[in-house]
PDB file of C-alpha atoms in Angstrom:
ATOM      1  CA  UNK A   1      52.276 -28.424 -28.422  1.00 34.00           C
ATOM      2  CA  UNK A   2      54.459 -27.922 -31.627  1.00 38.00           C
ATOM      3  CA  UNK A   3      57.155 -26.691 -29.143  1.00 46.00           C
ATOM      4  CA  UNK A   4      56.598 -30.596 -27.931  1.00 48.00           C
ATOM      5  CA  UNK A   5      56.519 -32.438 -30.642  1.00 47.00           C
ATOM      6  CA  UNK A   6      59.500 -31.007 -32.091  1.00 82.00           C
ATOM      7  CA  UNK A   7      61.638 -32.025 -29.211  1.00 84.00           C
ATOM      8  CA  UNK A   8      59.981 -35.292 -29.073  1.00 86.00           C
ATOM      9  CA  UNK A   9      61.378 -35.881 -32.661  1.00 86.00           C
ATOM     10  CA  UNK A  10      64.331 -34.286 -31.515  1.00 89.00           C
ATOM     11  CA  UNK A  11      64.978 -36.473 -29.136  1.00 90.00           C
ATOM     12  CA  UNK A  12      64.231 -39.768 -31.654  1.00 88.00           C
ATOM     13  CA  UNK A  13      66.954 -38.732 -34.011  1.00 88.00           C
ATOM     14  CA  UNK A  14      69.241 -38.277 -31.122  1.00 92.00           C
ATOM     15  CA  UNK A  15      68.757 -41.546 -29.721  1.00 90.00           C
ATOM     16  CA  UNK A  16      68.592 -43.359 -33.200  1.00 84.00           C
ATOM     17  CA  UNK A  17      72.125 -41.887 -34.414  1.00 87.00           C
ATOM     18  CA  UNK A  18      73.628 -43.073 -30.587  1.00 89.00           C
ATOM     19  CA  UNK A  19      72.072 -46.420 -31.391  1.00 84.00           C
ATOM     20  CA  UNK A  20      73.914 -46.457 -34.639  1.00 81.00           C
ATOM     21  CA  UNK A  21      77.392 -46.240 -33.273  1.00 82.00           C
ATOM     22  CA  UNK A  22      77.956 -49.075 -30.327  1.00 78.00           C
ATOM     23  CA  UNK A  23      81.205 -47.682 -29.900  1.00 80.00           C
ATOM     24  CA  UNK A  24      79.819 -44.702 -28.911  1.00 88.00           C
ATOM     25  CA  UNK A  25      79.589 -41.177 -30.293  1.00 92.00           C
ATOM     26  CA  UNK A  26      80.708 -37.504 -29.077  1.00 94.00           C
ATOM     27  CA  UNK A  27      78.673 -34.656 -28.486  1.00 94.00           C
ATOM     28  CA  UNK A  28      80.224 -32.607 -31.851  1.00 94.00           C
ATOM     29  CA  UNK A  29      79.425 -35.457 -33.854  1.00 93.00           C
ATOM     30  CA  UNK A  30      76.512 -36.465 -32.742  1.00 93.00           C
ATOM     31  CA  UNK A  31      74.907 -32.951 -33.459  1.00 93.00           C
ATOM     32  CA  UNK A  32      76.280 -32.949 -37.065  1.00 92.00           C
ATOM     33  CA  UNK A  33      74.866 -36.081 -37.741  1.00 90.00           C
ATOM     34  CA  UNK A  34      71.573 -35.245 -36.617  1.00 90.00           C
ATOM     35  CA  UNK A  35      71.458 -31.364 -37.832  1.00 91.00           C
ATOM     36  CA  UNK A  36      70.712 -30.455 -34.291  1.00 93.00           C
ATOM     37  CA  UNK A  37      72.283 -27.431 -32.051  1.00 92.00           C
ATOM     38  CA  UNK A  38      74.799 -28.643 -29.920  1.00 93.00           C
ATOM     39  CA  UNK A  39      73.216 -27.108 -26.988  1.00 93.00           C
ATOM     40  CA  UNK A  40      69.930 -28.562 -27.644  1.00 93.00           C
ATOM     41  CA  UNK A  41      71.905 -32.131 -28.068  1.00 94.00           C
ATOM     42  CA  UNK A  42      73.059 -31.285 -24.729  1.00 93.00           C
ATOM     43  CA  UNK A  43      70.638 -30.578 -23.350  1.00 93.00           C
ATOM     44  CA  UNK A  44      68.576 -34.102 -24.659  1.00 94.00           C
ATOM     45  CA  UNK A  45      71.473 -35.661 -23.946  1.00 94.00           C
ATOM     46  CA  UNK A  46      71.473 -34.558 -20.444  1.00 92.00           C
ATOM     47  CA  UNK A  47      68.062 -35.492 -19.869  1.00 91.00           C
ATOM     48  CA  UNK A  48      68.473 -39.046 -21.448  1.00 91.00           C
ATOM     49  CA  UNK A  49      71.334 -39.912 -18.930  1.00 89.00           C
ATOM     50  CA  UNK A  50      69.737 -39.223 -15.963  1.00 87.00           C
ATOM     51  CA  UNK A  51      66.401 -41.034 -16.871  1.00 82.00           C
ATOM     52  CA  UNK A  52      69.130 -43.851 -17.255  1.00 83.00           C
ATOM     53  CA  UNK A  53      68.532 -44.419 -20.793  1.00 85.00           C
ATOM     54  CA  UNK A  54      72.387 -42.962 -22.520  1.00 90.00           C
ATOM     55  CA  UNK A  55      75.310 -43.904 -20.754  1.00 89.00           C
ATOM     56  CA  UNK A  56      78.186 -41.115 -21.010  1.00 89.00           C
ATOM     57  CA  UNK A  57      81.791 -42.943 -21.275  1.00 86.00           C
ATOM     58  CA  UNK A  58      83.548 -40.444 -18.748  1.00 81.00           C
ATOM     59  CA  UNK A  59      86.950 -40.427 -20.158  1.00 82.00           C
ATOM     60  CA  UNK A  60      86.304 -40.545 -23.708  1.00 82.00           C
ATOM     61  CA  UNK A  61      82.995 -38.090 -23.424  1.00 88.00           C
ATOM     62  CA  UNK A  62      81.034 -40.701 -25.891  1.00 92.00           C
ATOM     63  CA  UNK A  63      77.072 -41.467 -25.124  1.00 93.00           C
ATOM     64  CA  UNK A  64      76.314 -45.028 -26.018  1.00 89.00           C
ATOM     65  CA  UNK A  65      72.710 -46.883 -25.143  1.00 86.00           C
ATOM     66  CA  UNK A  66      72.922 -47.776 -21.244  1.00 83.00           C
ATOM     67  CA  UNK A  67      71.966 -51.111 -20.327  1.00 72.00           C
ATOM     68  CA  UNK A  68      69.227 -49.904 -18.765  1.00 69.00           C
ATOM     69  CA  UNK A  69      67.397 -49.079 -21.973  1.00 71.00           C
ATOM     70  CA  UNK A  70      68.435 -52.319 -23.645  1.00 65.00           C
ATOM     71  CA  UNK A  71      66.933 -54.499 -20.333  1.00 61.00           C
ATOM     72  CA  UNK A  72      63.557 -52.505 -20.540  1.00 59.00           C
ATOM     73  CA  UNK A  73      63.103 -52.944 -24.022  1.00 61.00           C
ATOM     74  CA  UNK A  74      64.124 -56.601 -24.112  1.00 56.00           C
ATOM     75  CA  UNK A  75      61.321 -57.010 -21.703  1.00 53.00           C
ATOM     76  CA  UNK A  76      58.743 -55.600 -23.754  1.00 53.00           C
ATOM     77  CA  UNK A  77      59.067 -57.994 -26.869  1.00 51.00           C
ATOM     78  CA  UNK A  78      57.064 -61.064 -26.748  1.00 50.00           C
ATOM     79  CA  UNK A  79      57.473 -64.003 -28.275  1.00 45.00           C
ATOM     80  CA  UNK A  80      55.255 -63.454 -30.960  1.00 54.00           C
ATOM     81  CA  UNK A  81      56.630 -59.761 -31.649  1.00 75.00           C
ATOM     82  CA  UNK A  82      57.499 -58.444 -35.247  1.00 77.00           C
ATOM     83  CA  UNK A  83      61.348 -58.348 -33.921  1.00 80.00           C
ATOM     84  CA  UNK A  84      61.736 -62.243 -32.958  1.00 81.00           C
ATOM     85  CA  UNK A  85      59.811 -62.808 -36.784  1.00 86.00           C
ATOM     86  CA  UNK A  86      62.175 -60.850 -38.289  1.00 88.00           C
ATOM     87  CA  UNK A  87      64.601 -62.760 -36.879  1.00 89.00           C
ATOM     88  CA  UNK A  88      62.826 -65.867 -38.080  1.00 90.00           C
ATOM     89  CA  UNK A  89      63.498 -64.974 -41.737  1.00 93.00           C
ATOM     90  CA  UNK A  90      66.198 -63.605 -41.915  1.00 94.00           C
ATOM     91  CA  UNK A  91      67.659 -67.116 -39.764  1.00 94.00           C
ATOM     92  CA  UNK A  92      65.344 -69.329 -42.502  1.00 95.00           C
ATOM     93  CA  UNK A  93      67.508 -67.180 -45.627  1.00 96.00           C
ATOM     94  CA  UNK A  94      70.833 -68.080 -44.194  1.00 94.00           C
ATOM     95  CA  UNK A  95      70.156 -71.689 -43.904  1.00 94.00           C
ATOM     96  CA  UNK A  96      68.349 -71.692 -47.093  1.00 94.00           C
ATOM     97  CA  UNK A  97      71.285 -69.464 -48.922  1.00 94.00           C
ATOM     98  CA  UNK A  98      73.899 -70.245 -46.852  1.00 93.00           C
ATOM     99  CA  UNK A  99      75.112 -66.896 -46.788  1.00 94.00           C
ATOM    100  CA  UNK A 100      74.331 -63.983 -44.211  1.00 93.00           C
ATOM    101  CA  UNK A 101      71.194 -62.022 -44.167  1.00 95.00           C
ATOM    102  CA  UNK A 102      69.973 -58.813 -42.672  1.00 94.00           C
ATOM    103  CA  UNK A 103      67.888 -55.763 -43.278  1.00 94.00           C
ATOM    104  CA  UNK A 104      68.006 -52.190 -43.708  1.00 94.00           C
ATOM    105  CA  UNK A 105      66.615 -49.229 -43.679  1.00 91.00           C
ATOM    106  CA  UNK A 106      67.278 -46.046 -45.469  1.00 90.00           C
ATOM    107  CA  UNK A 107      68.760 -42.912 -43.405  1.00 85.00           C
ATOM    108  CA  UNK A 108      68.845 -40.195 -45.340  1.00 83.00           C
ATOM    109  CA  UNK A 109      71.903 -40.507 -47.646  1.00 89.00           C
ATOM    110  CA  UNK A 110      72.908 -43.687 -46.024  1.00 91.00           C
ATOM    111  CA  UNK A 111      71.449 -47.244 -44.966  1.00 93.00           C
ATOM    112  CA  UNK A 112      71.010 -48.278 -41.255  1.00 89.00           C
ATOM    113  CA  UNK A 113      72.020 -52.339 -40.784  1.00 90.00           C
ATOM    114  CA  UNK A 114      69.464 -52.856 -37.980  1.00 87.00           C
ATOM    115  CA  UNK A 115      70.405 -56.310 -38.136  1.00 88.00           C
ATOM    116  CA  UNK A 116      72.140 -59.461 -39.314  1.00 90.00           C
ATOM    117  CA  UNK A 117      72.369 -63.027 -39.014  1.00 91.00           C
ATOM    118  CA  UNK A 118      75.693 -64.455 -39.971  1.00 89.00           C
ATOM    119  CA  UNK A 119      75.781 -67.388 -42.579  1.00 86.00           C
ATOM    120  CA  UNK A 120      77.047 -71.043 -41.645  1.00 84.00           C
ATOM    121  CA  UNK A 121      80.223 -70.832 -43.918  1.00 74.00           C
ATOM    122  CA  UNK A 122      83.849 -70.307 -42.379  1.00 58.00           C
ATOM    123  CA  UNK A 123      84.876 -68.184 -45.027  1.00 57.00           C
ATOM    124  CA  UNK A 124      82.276 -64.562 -45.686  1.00 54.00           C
ATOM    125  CA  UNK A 125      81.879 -62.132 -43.567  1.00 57.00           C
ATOM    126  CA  UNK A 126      83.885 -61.125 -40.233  1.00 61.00           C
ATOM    127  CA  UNK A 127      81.498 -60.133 -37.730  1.00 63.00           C
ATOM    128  CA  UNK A 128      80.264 -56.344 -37.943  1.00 71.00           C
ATOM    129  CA  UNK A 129      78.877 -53.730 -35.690  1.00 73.00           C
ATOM    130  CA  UNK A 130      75.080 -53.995 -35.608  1.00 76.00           C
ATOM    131  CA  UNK A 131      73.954 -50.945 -36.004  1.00 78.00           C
ATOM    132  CA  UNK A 132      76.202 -49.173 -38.462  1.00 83.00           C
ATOM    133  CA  UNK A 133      75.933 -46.925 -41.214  1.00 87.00           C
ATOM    134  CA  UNK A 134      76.152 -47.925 -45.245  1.00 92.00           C
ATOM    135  CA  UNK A 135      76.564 -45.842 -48.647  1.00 93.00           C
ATOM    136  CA  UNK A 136      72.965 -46.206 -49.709  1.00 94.00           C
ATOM    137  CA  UNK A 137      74.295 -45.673 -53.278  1.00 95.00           C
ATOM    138  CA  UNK A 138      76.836 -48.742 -53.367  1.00 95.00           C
ATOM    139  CA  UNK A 139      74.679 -51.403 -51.204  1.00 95.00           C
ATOM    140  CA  UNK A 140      71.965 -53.717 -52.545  1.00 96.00           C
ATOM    141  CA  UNK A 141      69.767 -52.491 -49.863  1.00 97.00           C
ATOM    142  CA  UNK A 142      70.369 -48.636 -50.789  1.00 96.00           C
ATOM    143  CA  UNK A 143      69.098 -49.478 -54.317  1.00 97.00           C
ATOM    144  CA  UNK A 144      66.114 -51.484 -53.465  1.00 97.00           C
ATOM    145  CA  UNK A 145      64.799 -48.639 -51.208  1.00 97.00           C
ATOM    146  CA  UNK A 146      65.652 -45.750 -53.627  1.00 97.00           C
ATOM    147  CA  UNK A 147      63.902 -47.797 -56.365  1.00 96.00           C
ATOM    148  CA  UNK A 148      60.285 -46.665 -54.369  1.00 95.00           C
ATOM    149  CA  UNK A 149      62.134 -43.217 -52.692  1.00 93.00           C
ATOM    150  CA  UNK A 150      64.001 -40.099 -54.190  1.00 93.00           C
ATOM    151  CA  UNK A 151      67.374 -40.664 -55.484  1.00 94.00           C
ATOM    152  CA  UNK A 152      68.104 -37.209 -55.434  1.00 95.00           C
ATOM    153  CA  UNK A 153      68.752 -37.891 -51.484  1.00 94.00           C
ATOM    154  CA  UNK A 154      71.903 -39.503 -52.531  1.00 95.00           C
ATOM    155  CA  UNK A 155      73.217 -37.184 -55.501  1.00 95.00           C
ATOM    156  CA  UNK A 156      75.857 -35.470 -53.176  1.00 94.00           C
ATOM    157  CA  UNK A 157      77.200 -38.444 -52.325  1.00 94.00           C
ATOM    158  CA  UNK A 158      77.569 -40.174 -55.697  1.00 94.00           C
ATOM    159  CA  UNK A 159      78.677 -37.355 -56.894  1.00 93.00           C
ATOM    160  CA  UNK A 160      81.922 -36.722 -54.015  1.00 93.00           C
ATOM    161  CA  UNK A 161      82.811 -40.744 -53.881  1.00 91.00           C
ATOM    162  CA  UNK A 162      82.011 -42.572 -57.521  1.00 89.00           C
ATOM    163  CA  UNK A 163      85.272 -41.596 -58.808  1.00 87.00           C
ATOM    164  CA  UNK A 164      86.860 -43.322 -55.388  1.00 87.00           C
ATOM    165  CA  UNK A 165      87.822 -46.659 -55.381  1.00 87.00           C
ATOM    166  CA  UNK A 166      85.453 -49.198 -56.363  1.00 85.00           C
ATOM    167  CA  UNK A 167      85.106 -46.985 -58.810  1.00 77.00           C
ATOM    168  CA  UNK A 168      81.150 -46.355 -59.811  1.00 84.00           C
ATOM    169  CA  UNK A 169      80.179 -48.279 -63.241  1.00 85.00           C
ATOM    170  CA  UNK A 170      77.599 -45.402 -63.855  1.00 91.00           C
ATOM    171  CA  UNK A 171      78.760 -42.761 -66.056  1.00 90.00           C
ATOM    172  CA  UNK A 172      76.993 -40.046 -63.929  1.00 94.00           C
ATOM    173  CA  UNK A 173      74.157 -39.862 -61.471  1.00 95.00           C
ATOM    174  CA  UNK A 174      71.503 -39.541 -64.049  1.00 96.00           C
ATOM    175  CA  UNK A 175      72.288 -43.260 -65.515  1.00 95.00           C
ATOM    176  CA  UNK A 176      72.802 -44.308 -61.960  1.00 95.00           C
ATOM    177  CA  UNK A 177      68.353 -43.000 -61.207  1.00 96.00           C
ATOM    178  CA  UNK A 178      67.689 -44.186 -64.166  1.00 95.00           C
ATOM    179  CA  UNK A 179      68.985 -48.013 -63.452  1.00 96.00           C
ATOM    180  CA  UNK A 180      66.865 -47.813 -60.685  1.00 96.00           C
ATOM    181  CA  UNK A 181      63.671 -48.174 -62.625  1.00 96.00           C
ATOM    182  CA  UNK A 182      64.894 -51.634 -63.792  1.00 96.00           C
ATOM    183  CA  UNK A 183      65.147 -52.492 -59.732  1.00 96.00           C
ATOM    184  CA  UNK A 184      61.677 -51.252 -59.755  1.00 95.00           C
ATOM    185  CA  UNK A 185      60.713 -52.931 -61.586  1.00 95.00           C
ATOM    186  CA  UNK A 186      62.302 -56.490 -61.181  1.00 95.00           C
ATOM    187  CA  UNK A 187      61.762 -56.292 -57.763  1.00 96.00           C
ATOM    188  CA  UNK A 188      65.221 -56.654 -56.409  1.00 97.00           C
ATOM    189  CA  UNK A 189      68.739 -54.863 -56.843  1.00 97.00           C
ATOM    190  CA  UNK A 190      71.990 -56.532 -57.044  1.00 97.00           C
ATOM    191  CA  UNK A 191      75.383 -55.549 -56.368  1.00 95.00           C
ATOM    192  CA  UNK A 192      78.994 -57.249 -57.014  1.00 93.00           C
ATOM    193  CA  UNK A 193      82.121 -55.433 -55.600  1.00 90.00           C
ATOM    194  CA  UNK A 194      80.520 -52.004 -55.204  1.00 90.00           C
ATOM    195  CA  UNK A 195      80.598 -52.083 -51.603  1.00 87.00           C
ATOM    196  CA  UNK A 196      83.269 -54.113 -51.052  1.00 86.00           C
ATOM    197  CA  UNK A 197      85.485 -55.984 -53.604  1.00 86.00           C
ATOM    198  CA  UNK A 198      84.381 -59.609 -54.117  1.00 89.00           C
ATOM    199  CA  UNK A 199      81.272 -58.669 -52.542  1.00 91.00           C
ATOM    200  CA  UNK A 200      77.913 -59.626 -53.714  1.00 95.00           C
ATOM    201  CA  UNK A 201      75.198 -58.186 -52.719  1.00 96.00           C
ATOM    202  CA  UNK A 202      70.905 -59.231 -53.309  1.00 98.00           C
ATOM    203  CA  UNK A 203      68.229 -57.158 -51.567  1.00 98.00           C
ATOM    204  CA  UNK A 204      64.427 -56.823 -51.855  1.00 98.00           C
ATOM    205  CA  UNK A 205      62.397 -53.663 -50.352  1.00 97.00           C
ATOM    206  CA  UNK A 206      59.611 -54.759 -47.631  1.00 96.00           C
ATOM    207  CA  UNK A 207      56.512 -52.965 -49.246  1.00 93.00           C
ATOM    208  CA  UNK A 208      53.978 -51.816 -46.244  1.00 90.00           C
ATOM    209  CA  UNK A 209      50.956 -50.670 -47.923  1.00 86.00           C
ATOM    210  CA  UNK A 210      51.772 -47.357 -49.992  1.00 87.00           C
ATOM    211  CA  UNK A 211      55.584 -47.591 -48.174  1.00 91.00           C
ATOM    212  CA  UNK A 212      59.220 -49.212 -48.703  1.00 94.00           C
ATOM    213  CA  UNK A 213      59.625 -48.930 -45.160  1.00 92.00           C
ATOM    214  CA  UNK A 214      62.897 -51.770 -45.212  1.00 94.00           C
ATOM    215  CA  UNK A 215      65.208 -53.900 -47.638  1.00 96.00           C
ATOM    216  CA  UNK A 216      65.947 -57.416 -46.739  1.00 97.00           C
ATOM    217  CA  UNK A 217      69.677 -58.706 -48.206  1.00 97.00           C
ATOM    218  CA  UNK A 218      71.518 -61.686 -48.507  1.00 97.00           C
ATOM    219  CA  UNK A 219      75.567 -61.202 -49.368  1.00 94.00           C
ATOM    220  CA  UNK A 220      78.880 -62.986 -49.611  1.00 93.00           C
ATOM    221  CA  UNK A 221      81.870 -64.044 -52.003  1.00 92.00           C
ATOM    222  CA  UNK A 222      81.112 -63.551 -55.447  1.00 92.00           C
ATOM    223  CA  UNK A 223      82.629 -66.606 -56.265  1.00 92.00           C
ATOM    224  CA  UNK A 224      79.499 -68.409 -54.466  1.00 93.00           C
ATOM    225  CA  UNK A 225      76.951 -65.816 -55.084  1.00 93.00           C
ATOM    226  CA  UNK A 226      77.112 -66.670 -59.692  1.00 93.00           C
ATOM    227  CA  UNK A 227      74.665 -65.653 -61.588  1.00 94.00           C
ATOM    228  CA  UNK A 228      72.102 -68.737 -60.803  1.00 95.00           C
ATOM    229  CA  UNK A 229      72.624 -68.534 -56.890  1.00 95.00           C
ATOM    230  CA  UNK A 230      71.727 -64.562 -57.026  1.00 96.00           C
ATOM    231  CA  UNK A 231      68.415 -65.661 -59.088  1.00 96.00           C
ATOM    232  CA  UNK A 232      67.666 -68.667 -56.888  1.00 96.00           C
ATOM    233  CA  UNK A 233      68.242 -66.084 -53.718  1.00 97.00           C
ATOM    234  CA  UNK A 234      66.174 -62.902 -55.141  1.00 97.00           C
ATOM    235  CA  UNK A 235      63.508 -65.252 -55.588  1.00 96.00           C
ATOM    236  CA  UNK A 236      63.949 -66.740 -52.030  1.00 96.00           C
ATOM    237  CA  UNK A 237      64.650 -62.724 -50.626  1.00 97.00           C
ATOM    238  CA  UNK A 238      61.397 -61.029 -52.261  1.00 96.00           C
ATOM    239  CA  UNK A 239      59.295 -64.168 -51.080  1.00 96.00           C
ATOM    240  CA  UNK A 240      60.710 -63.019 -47.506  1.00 96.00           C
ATOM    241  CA  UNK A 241      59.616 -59.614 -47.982  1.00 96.00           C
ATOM    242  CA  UNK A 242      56.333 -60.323 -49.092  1.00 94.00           C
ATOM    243  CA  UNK A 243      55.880 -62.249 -45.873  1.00 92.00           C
ATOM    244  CA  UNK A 244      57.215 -59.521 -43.413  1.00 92.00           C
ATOM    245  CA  UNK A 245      55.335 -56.969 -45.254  1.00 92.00           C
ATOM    246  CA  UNK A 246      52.409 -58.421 -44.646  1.00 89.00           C
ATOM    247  CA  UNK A 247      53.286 -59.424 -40.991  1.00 86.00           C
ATOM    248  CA  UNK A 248      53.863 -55.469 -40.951  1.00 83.00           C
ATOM    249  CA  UNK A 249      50.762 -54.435 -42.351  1.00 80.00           C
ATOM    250  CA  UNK A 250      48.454 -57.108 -40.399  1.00 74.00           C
ATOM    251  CA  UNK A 251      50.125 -55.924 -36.945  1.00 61.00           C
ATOM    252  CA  UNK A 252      48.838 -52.285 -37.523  1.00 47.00           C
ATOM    253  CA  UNK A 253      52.005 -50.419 -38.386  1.00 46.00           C
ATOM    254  CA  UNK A 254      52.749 -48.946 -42.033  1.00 43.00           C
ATOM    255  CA  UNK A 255      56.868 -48.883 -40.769  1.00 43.00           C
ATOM    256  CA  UNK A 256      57.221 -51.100 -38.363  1.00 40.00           C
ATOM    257  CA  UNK A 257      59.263 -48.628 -35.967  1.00 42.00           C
ATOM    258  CA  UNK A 258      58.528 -49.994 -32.647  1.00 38.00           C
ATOM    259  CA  UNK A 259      59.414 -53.256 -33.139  1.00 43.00           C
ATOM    260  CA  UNK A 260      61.689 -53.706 -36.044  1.00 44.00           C
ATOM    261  CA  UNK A 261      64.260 -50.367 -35.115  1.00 44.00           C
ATOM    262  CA  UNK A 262      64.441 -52.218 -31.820  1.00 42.00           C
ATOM    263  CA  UNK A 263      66.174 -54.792 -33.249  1.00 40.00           C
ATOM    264  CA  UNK A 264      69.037 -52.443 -34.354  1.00 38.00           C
ATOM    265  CA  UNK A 265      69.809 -51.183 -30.555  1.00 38.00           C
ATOM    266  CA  UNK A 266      70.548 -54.554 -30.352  1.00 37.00           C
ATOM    267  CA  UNK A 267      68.252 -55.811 -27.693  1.00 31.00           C
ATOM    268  CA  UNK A 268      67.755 -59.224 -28.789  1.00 33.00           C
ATOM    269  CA  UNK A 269      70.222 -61.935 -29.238  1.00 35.00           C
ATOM    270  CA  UNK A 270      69.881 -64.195 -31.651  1.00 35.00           C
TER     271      UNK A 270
END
């Protein structure tokens, strides 16, 4: 049985990390990422294609998510599912902010964008690959999750990239933890050209019972995100949170994996 069970979780981090790259991913990669042999990833991998739920590109030897899974999925989400309400709020803070919303959740050293809803203004972002892959250290949404988690997670990483252009404001990781507890405590973490330059940033962790399972954000041009828009829209963003949190909680499910990861495969379209 604990043979089992480790393959089962096996085989979720395998198909998470392929979900994470739409363009697809290789077999050497894909078992770095995920800290798994490559014959074992072979071997899941194998098994995944022919139930018809990885497609393998045949020329470029990358598995991506086969329509197959994507169809079945779709099928399973009602109308009343956690997925389509996420994608209630998260369409309600764009039209309210006026900037582009999504929400996260922390992977390891790193945030996941499960998904995003673009704002209504010309000039922001360019459309982005949903799911992809964040510093959790630079983004909004990193913050807000390491605020309830371990920062030690991302140490390594501060430590390699905050002399690299944007260059970190922190002195060192230690005053870089110990901002955190004002994010605690605040309820929300803000960031302005971290990530990107002239990039704001707001996010507010999704509390589910005792866990931080997600971070809701809002971003764009720091020349519309001032100081008084970034209140006005952490105010707006942990008022979201509170709702999906409880949505969350009331359905039963202290992460929300079923529905709300299934939003990152991309199987809805909003």
């Amino acid at each position: 049985m604990a043979g089992d069970l480790g393959l089962v979780q096996k085989t979720v981090a395998i198909v998470r990390a392929v979900a994470a790259h739409p363009d697809g991913i290789g077999l050497s990669d894909l078992a770095r990422e995920v800290d798994i042999s490559k014959a074992t990833c072979h071997r899941v991998l194998g098994s995944l294609e022919r139930e018809g739920w990885l497609a393998l590109d045949p020329l470029g030897k990358r598995y991506r998510l086969s329509l197959d899974l994507v169809f079945m999925a779709e099928s399973l989400i009602s109308e009343g599912s956690v997925a389509r309400f996420t994608f209630r709020v998260l369409r309600d803070l764009t039209q309210s902010t006026r900037e582009t919303a999504g929400i996260d959740r922390l992977a390891e050293s790193e945030v996941m964008v499960l998904a995003e809803v673009q704002g209504p203004h010309l000039i922001g972002h360019a459309p982005r690959p949903v799911p992809r892959r964040l510093s959790a250290w630079r983004t909004s949404t990193g913050r807000a999750l390491l605020a309830f988690g371990d920062p030690e997670v991302v140490r390594a990483d501060f430590e390699r990239d905050a002399g690299r252009p944007p260059v970190s404001a922190f002195a060192s990781f230690e005053a870089f933890a110990e901002s955190l507890a004002e994010v605690r405590e605040r309820g929300y973490a803000v960031t302005r050209s971290e990530l990107e330059d002239g990039l704001t940033a707001v996010a507010a962790p999704v509390r589910v019972g005792d866990g931080t399972p997600y971070a809701l954000w809002v971003s764009g041009p720091g020349y519309r995100m001032n100081d008084e828009q970034v209140l006005e829209t952490a105010t707006e963003l942990r008022d979201a949170a509170a709702r999906l949190g409880r949505v969350l909680e009331q359905g039963g499910s202290r992460d929300g994996v079923v529905d709300v990861d299934a939003i990152g495969a991309g199987i809805l379209s909003h």
